[in-house]
PDB file of C-alpha atoms in Angstrom:
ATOM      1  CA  UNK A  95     -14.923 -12.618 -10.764  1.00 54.00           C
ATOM      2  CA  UNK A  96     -13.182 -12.634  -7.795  1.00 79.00           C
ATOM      3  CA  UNK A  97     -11.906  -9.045  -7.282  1.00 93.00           C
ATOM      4  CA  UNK A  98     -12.955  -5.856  -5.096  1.00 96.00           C
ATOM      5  CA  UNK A  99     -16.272  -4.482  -6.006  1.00 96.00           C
ATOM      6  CA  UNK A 100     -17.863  -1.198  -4.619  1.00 97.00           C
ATOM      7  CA  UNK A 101     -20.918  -0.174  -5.158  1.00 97.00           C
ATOM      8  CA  UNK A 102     -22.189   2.346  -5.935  1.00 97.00           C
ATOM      9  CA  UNK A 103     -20.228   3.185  -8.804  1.00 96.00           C
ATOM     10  CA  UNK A 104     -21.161   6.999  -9.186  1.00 97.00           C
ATOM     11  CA  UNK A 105     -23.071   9.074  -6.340  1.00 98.00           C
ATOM     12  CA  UNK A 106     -24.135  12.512  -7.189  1.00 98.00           C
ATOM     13  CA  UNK A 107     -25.829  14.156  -3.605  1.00 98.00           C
ATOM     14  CA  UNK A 108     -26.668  17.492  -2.602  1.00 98.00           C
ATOM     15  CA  UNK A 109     -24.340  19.492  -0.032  1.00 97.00           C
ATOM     16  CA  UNK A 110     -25.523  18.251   3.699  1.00 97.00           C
ATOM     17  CA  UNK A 111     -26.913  14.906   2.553  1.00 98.00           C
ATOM     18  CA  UNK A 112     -25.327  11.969   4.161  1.00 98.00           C
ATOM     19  CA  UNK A 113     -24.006   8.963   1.732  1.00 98.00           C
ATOM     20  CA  UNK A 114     -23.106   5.619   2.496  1.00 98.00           C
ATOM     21  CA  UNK A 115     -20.405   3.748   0.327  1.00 98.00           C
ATOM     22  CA  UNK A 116     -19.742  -0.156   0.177  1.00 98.00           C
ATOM     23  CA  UNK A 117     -16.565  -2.359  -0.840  1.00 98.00           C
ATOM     24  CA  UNK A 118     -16.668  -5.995  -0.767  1.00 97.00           C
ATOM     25  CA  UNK A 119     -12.891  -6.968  -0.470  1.00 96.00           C
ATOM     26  CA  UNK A 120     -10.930 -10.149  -1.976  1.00 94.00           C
ATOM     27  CA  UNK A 121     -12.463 -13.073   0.239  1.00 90.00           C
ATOM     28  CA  UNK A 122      -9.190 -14.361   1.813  1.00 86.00           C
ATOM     29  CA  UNK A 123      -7.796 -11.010   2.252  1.00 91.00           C
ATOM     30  CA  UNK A 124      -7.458  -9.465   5.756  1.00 91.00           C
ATOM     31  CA  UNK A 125      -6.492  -5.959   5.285  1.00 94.00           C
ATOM     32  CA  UNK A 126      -8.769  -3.455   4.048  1.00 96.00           C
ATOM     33  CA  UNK A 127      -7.956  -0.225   2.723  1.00 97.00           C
ATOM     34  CA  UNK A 128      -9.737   3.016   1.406  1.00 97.00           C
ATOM     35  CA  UNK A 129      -8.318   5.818   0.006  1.00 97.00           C
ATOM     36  CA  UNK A 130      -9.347   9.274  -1.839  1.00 97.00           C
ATOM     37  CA  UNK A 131      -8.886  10.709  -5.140  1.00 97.00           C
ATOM     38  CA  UNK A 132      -9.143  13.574  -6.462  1.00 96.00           C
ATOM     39  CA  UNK A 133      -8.232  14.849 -10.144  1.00 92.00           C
ATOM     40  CA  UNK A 134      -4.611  14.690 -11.170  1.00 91.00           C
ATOM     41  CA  UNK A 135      -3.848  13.464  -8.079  1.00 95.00           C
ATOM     42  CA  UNK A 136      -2.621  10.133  -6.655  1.00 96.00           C
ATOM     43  CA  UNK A 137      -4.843   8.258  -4.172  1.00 97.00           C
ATOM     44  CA  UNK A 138      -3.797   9.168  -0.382  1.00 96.00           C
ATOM     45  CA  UNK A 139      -4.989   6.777   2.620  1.00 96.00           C
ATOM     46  CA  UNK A 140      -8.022   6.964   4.661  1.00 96.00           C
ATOM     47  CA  UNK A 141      -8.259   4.118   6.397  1.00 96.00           C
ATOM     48  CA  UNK A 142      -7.576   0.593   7.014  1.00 95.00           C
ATOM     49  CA  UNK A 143      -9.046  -2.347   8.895  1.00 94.00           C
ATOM     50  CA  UNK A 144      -7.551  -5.461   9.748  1.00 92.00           C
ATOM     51  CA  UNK A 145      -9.915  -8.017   9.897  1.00 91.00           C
ATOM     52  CA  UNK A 146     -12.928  -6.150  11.615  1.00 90.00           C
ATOM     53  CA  UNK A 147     -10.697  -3.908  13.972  1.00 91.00           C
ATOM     54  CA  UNK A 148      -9.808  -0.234  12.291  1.00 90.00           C
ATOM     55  CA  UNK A 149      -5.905   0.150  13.360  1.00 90.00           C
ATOM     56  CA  UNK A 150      -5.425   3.651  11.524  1.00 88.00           C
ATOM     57  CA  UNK A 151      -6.925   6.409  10.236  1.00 89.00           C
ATOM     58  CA  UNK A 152      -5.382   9.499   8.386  1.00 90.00           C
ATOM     59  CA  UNK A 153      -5.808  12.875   9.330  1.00 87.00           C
ATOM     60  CA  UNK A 154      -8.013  13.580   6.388  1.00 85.00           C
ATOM     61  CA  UNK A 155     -10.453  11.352   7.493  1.00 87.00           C
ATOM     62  CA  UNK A 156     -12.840  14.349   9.601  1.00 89.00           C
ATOM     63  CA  UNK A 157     -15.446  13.760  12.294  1.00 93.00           C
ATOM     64  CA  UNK A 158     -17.574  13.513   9.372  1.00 96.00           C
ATOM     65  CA  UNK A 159     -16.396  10.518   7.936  1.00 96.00           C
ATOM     66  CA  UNK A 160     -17.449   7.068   9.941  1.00 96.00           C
ATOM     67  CA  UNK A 161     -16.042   3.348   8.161  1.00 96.00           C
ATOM     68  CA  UNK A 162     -16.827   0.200   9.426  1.00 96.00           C
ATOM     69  CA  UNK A 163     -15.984  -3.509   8.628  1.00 95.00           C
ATOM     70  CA  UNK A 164     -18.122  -5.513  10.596  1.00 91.00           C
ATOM     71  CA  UNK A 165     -17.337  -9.284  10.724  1.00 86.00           C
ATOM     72  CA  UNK A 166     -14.311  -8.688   9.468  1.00 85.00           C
ATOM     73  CA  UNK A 167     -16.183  -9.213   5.336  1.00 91.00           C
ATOM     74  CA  UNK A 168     -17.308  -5.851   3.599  1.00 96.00           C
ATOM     75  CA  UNK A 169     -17.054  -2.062   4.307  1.00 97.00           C
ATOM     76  CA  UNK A 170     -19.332   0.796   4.400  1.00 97.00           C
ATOM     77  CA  UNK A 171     -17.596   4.219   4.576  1.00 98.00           C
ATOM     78  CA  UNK A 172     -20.141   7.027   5.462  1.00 97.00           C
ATOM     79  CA  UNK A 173     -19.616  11.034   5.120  1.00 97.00           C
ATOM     80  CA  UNK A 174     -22.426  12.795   6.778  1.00 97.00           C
ATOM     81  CA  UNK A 175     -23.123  16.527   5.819  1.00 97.00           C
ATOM     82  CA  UNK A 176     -21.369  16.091   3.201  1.00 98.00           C
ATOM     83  CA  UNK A 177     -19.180  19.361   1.571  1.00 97.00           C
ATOM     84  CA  UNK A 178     -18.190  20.196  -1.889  1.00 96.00           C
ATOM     85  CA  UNK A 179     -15.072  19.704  -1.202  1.00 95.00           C
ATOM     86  CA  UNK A 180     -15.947  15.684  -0.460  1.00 97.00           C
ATOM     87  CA  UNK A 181     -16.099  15.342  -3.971  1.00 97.00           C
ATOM     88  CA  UNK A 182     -13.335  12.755  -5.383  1.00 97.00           C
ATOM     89  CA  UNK A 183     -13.327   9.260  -6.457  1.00 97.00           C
ATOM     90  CA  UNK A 184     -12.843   6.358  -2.982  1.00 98.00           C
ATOM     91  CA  UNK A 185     -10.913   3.787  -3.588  1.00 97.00           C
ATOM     92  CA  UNK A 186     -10.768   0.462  -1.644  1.00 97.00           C
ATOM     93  CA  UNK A 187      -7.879  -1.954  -1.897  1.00 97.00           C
ATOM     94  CA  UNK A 188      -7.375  -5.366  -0.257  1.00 95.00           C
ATOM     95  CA  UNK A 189      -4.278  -7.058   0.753  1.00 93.00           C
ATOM     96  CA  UNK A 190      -3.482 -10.455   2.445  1.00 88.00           C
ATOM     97  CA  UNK A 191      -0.974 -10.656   5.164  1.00 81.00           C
ATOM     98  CA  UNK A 192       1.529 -12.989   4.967  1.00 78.00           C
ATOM     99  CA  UNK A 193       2.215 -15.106   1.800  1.00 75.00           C
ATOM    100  CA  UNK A 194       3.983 -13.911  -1.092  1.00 73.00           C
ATOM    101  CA  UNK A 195       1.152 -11.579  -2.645  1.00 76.00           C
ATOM    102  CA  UNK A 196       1.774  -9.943   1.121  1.00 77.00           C
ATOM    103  CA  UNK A 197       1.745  -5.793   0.891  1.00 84.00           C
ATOM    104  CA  UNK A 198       0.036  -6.275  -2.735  1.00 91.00           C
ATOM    105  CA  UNK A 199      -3.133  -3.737  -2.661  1.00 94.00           C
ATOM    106  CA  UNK A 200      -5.796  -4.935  -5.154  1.00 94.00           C
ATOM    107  CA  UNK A 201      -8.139  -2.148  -6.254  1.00 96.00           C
ATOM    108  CA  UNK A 202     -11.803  -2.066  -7.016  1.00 96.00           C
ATOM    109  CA  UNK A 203     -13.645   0.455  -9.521  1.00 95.00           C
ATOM    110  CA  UNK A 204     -14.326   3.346  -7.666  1.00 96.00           C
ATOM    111  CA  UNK A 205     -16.951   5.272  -6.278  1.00 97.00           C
ATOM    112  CA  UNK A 206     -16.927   8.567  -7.614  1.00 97.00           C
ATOM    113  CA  UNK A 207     -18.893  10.904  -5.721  1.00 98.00           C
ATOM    114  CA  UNK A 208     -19.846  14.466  -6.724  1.00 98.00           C
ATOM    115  CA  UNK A 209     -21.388  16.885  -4.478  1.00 98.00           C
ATOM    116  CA  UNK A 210     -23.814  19.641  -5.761  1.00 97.00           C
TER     117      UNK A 210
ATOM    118  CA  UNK B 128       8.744  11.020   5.689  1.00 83.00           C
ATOM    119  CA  UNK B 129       7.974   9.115   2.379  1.00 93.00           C
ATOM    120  CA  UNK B 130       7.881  10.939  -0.991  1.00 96.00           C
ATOM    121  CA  UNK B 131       7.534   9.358  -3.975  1.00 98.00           C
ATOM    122  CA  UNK B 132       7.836  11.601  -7.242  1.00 98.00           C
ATOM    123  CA  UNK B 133       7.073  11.483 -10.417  1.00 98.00           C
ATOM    124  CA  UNK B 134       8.222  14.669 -12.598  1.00 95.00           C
ATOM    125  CA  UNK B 135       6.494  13.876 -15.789  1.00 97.00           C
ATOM    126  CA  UNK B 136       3.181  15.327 -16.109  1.00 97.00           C
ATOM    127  CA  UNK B 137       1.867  13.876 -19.096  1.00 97.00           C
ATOM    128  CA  UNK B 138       4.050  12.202 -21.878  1.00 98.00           C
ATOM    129  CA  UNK B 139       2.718  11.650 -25.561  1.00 98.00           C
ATOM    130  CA  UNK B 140       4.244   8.911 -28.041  1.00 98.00           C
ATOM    131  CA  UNK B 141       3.190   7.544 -31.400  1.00 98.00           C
ATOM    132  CA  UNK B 142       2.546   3.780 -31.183  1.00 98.00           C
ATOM    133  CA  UNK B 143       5.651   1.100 -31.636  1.00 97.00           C
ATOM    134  CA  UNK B 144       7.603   3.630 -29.651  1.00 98.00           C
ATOM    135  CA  UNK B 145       9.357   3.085 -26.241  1.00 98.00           C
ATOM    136  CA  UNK B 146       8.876   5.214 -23.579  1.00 98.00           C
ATOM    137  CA  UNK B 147      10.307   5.271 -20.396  1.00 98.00           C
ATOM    138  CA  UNK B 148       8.368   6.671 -17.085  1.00 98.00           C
ATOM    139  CA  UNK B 149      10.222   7.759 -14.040  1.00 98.00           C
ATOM    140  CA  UNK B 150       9.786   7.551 -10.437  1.00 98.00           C
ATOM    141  CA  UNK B 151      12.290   8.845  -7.520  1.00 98.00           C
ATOM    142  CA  UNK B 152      10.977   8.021  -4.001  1.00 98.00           C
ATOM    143  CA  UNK B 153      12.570   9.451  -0.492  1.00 96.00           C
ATOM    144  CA  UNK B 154      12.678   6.765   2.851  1.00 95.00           C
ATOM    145  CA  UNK B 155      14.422   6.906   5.813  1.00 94.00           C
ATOM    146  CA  UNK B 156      13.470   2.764   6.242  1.00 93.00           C
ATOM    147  CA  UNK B 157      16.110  -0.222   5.193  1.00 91.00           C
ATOM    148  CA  UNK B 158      13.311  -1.932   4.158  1.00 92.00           C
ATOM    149  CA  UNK B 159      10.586  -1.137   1.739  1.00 94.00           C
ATOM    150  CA  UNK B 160       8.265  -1.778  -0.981  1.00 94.00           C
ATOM    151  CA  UNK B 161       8.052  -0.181  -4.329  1.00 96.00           C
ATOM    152  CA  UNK B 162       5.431  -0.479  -7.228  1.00 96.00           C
ATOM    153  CA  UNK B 163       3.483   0.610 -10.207  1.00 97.00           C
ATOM    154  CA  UNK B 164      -0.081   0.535 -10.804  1.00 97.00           C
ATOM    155  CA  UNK B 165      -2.058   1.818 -14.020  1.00 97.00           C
ATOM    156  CA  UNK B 166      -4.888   3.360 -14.124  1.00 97.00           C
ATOM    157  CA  UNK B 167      -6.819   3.395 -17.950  1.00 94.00           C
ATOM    158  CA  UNK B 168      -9.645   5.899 -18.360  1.00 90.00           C
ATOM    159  CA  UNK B 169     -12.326   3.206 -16.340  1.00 87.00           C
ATOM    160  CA  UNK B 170     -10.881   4.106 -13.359  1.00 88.00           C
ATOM    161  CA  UNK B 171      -9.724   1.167 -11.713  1.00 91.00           C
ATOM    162  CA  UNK B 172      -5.812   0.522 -10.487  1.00 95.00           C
ATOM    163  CA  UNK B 173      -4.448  -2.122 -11.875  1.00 95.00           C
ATOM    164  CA  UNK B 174      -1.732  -3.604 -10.097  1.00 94.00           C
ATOM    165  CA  UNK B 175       1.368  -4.245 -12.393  1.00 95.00           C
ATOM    166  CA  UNK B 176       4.527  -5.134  -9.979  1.00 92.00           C
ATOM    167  CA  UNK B 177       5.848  -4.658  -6.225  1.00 92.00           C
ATOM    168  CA  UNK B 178       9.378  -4.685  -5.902  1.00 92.00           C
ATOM    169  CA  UNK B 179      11.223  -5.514  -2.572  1.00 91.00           C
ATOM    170  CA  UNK B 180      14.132  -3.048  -1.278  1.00 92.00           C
ATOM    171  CA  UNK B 181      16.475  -5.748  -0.927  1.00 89.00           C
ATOM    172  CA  UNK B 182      16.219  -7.228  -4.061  1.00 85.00           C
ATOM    173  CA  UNK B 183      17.798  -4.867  -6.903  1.00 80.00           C
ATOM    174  CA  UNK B 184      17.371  -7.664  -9.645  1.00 81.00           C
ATOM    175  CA  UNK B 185      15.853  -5.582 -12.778  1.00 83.00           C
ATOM    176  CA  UNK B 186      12.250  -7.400 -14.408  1.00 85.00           C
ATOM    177  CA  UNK B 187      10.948  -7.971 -17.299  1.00 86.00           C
ATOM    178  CA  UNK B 188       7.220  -9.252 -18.371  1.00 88.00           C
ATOM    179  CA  UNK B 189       6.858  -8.626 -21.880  1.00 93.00           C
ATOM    180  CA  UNK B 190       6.735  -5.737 -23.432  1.00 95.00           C
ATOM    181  CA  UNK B 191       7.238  -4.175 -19.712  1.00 95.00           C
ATOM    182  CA  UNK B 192      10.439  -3.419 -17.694  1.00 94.00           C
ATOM    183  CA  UNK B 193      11.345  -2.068 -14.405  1.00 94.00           C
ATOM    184  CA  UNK B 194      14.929  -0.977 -13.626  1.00 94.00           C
ATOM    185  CA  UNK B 195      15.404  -0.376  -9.809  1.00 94.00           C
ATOM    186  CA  UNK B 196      18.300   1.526  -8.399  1.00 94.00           C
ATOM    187  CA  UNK B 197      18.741   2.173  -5.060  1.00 93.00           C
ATOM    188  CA  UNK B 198      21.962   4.287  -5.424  1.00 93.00           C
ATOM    189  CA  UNK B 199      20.020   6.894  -6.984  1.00 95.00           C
ATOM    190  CA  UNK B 200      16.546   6.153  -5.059  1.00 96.00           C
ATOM    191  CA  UNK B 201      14.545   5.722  -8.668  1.00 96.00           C
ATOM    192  CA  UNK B 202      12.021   2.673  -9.626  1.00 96.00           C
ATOM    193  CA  UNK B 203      11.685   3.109 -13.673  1.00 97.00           C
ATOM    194  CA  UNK B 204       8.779   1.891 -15.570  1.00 97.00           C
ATOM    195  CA  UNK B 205       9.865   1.406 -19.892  1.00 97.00           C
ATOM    196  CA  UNK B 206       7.634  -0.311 -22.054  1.00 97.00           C
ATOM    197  CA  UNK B 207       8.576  -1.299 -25.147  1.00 97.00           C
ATOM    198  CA  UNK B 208       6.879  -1.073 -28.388  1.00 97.00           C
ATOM    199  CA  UNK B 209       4.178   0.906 -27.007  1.00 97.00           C
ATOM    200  CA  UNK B 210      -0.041   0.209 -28.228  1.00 97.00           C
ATOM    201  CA  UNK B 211      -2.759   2.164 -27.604  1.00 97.00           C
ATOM    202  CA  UNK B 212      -3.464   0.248 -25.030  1.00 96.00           C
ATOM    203  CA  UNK B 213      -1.453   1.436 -22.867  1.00 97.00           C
ATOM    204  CA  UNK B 214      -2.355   4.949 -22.394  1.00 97.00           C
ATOM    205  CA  UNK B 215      -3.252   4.932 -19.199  1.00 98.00           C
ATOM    206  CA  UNK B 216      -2.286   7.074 -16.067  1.00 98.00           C
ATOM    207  CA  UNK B 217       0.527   5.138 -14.075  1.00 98.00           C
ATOM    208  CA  UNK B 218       1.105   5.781 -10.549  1.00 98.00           C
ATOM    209  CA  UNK B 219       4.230   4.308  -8.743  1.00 98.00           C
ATOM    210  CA  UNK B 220       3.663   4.102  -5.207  1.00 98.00           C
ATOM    211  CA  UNK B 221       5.937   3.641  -1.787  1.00 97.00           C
ATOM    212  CA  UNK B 222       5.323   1.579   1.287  1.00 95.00           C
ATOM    213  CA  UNK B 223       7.143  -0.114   4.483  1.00 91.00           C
ATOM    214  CA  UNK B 224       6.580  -0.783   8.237  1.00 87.00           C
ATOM    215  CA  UNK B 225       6.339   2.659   8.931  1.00 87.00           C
ATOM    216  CA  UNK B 226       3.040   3.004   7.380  1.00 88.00           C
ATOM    217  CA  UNK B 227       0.269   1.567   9.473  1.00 84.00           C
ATOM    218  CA  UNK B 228      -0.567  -1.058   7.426  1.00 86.00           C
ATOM    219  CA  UNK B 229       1.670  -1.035   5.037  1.00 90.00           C
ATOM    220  CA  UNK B 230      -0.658   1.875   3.203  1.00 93.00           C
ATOM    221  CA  UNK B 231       0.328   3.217   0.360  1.00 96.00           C
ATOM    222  CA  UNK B 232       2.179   6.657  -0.950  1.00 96.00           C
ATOM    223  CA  UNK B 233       1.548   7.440  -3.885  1.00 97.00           C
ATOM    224  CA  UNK B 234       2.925   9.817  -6.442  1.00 97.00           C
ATOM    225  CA  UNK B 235       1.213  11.986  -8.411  1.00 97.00           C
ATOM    226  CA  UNK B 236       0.924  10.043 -11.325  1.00 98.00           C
ATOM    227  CA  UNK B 237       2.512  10.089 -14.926  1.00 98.00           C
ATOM    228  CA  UNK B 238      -0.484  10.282 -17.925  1.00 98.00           C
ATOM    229  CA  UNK B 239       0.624   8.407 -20.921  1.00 98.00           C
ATOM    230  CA  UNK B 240      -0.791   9.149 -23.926  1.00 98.00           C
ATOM    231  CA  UNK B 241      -0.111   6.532 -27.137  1.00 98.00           C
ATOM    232  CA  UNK B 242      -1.141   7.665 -30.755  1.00 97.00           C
ATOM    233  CA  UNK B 243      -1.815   5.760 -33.438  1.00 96.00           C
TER     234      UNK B 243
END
């Protein structure tokens, strides 16, 4: 299987812990993408990284959130002291550029974090 | 700014029905990019079509349809003969080069229900 995997699939932490997140993208995609999700909600943007450089990040993302793509392969996305309010489902998506797929996002599972 | 709307909430059919989901979106761009992902109770978006601003041309893919009018701003999702299968949430989403990245606005999402 070929597709976007994250791992790990469900995180349950205590308020102030710090947790780490990982995506493993579509190999021959460049863009990669994470979002947030929370219930009965639509997933709004976090982040993206082209290649290894990060070219945007949304508002939500706070001081306490860190990403990374190094070598341009796989993500981490970190929250330190984490909040209750950090609790949602993060999505990653990847996307070629160029081609005729181009601007397709391809989702993996989830991580679904909860926060106690 | 892009908005992308989705008014139902939740919609309920008995299988073998049709049922049509709707989607209005708001850009100030020329060009832009348009399309529906579904999301079943796993989790994971699912990536159904992406529909270009200049090309109004309707599509079908079995028992799925999209009908795309730019005179009234709305990308709608019908699928015919519905299955159980297909309750899912479905999320129609908005993008163009005014997102960094071409990330993605989502709407809130439409939760389909299908009955036996």
């Amino acid at each position: 299987d070929t597709g976007v995997s994250q791992n790990p699939r469900h995180k349950i932490t205590k308020r102030g812990q710090n947790v780490t997140f990982r995506c493993d993208p579509i190999s021959e995609h460049n863009r990669l993408y994470w979002y947030r999700q929370t219930l009965g909600q639509g997933p709004e943007f976090l982040t993206y990284f082209q290649n290894e450089a990060q070219l945007e990040k949304s508002r939500l993302l706070s001081d306490r959130f860190s990403a990374e793509r190094p070598k341009g392969s796989f993500s981490t996305l970190e929250i330190q002291r984490t909040e209750q309010g950090d609790s949602a489902m993060y999505l990653c998506a990847s996307s070629p550029v160029g081609g005729r797929s181009s601007y397709e996002q391809y989702f993996g599972p989830g991580t679904r974090l909860t926060v106690t | 700014a892009q908005k992308v709307t989705q008014a139902q909430t939740e919609i309920s059919v008995v299988e073998k029905e049709d049922v049509t989901l709707d989607c209005v979106y708001e850009t100030r761009d020329t060009t832009y990019y348009l399309f529906w992902y579904k999301q079943p109770p796993s989790g994971e978006l699912v990536f159904l079509i992406r529909r270009n601003s200049f090309d109004e041309q309707n599509e079908i893919s079995g028992r799925y349809s999209w009908n795309f009018q730019k005179s009234t701003s709305s990308f709608n999702f019908t699928i015919t003969a519905s299955q159980v299968v297909d309750s899912a949430v479905y999320f129609c989403a908005l993008t163009s080069n005014s997102n960094s990245g071409y990330a993605l606005n989502f709407g809130k999402g439409t939760s389909l229900l299908v009955t036996p």
